[in-house]
Amino acid sequence: MQSQEEESDGQTATEAMNAEVLATVGHELRSPLTSIKGYTATLLRQERRLSRQERQEFLLAIREASERLEAIVERFLEMSQLETGNLNARPIPVDAARVAQEALLNAQQRTNESLPAHFTFHLRLKDEHGALTSQEPLILADPRLLREVLDNLLDNAINYSPDGGRIDIVIYPVQSSSAGRQYAAQEMVSREERREGQMQTEGEAEQMLDICVCDHGLGIPDEHLERIFERFHRVDTGLTRTVNGLGLGLTICKRIVEMHGGRIWAESCSAGGSAFHVLFPLAEKSEVSDVHEI
Ligand code: ADP
């Protein structure tokens, strides 16, 4: 049984967390609202004195702040739909490499337009032996939700790489046991080991596709690698305080991936930066007649 002291320690920790969540949410809502109020007030007060170009700039800033508010509201609504089971995935056979390519191109456009840091984006497909391949694997996924997961991971890779750098998506087939222990055929074990059955997998192995998004940014301290998937959890660094965010993106990604029978986890890279692995079930040959075109 919990002692009174432990119970009150637990309560204090929960209260502190709730206070932190409220502060994050309050801050995220307040800063775009402050912009909208400030620019609107100036436009109303100084309308005649402002040049056409200044008016245009103010209106653009108001639009940007409104879009940020809209995105926050959308996040909350999506989170609530996922929690209440009101958002359902419609999985169909999807060409994962094409969705990844689209997401990369989109990320590239966004960074070229708005960020001073220089990023390069690369997509690589590998076969089960780790060799580069051009064969585009099909997975069973809801294409819109898959794209949302990739967009989220790429946004984070960009936001948490203040000096820019290389961002990769590497796609390769893996075996995943039903108990959830996965291994990448090419990178974690040698072919001999697999042949000799030395992997300690439990349950029946399932064919999955690992879509790995890697960056060379800040990296994530080990003690946060699991917690970042919890609602509102953000790693408290100087940079996180300057990057807008609610700490909901990865929670949403996790819910979406798990809805597809997949898994998501994060690793730190030894050379710095982070790698996010997302496993989706590969489509069986019999399911492949109806491939989704983007
Ligand atoms: P948000 O980015 O809105 O804060 P997320 O749920 O997407 O929320 O991410 C939670 C936290 O995980 C981030 O605040 C950040 O601290 C950390 N994080 C996520 N992706 C990365 C990354 N690629 N590199 C470093 N830290 C990351």
Tab-separated table of C-alpha atoms in Angstrom, residues 96 123-131 133 135 137 139 169-175 182-188 207-214 265 267 275-280 282:
chain	number	residue	atom	x	y	z
A	96	ALA	CA	5.876	3.892	-48.873
A	123	LEU	CA	15.879	8.910	-49.451
A	124	ARG	CA	17.433	5.435	-49.585
A	125	LEU	CA	15.738	2.089	-50.139
A	126	LYS	CA	17.453	-1.082	-48.956
A	127	ASP	CA	16.620	-4.727	-49.322
A	128	GLU	CA	16.559	-7.269	-46.492
A	129	HIS	CA	20.343	-7.758	-46.830
A	130	GLY	CA	21.145	-4.067	-46.510
A	131	ALA	CA	21.951	-3.560	-50.210
A	133	THR	CA	17.560	-1.373	-54.078
A	135	GLN	CA	12.219	-1.902	-55.496
A	137	PRO	CA	7.829	-1.816	-51.089
A	139	ILE	CA	2.754	-1.318	-46.931
A	169	ILE	CA	14.845	8.634	-44.719
A	170	VAL	CA	16.029	5.041	-44.957
A	171	ILE	CA	13.490	2.352	-45.795
A	172	TYR	CA	14.111	-1.370	-45.364
A	173	PRO	CA	12.215	-4.574	-44.594
A	174	VAL	CA	12.508	-6.131	-41.144
A	175	GLN	CA	11.062	-9.040	-39.241
A	182	GLN	CA	12.191	-6.261	-34.073
A	183	TYR	CA	15.453	-6.584	-35.902
A	184	ALA	CA	16.677	-4.922	-39.019
A	185	ALA	CA	17.966	-7.652	-41.236
A	186	GLN	CA	20.862	-5.668	-42.589
A	187	GLU	CA	22.015	-3.466	-39.779
A	188	MET	CA	21.670	-5.219	-36.474
A	207	GLN	CA	7.154	-8.833	-42.257
A	208	MET	CA	7.306	-5.130	-41.560
A	209	LEU	CA	8.823	-2.115	-43.236
A	210	ASP	CA	11.096	0.134	-41.191
A	211	ILE	CA	10.910	3.778	-42.248
A	212	CYS	CA	13.714	5.528	-40.403
A	213	VAL	CA	14.004	9.325	-40.243
A	214	CYS	CA	17.502	10.422	-39.169
A	265	TRP	CA	10.615	4.436	-31.237
A	267	GLU	CA	17.277	6.252	-30.810
A	275	ALA	CA	16.777	8.385	-35.524
A	276	PHE	CA	13.050	7.721	-35.415
A	277	HIS	CA	11.987	4.247	-36.549
A	278	VAL	CA	8.458	3.597	-37.714
A	279	LEU	CA	7.344	0.046	-38.509
A	280	PHE	CA	4.338	-0.566	-40.747
A	282	LEU	CA	4.127	-4.918	-45.407
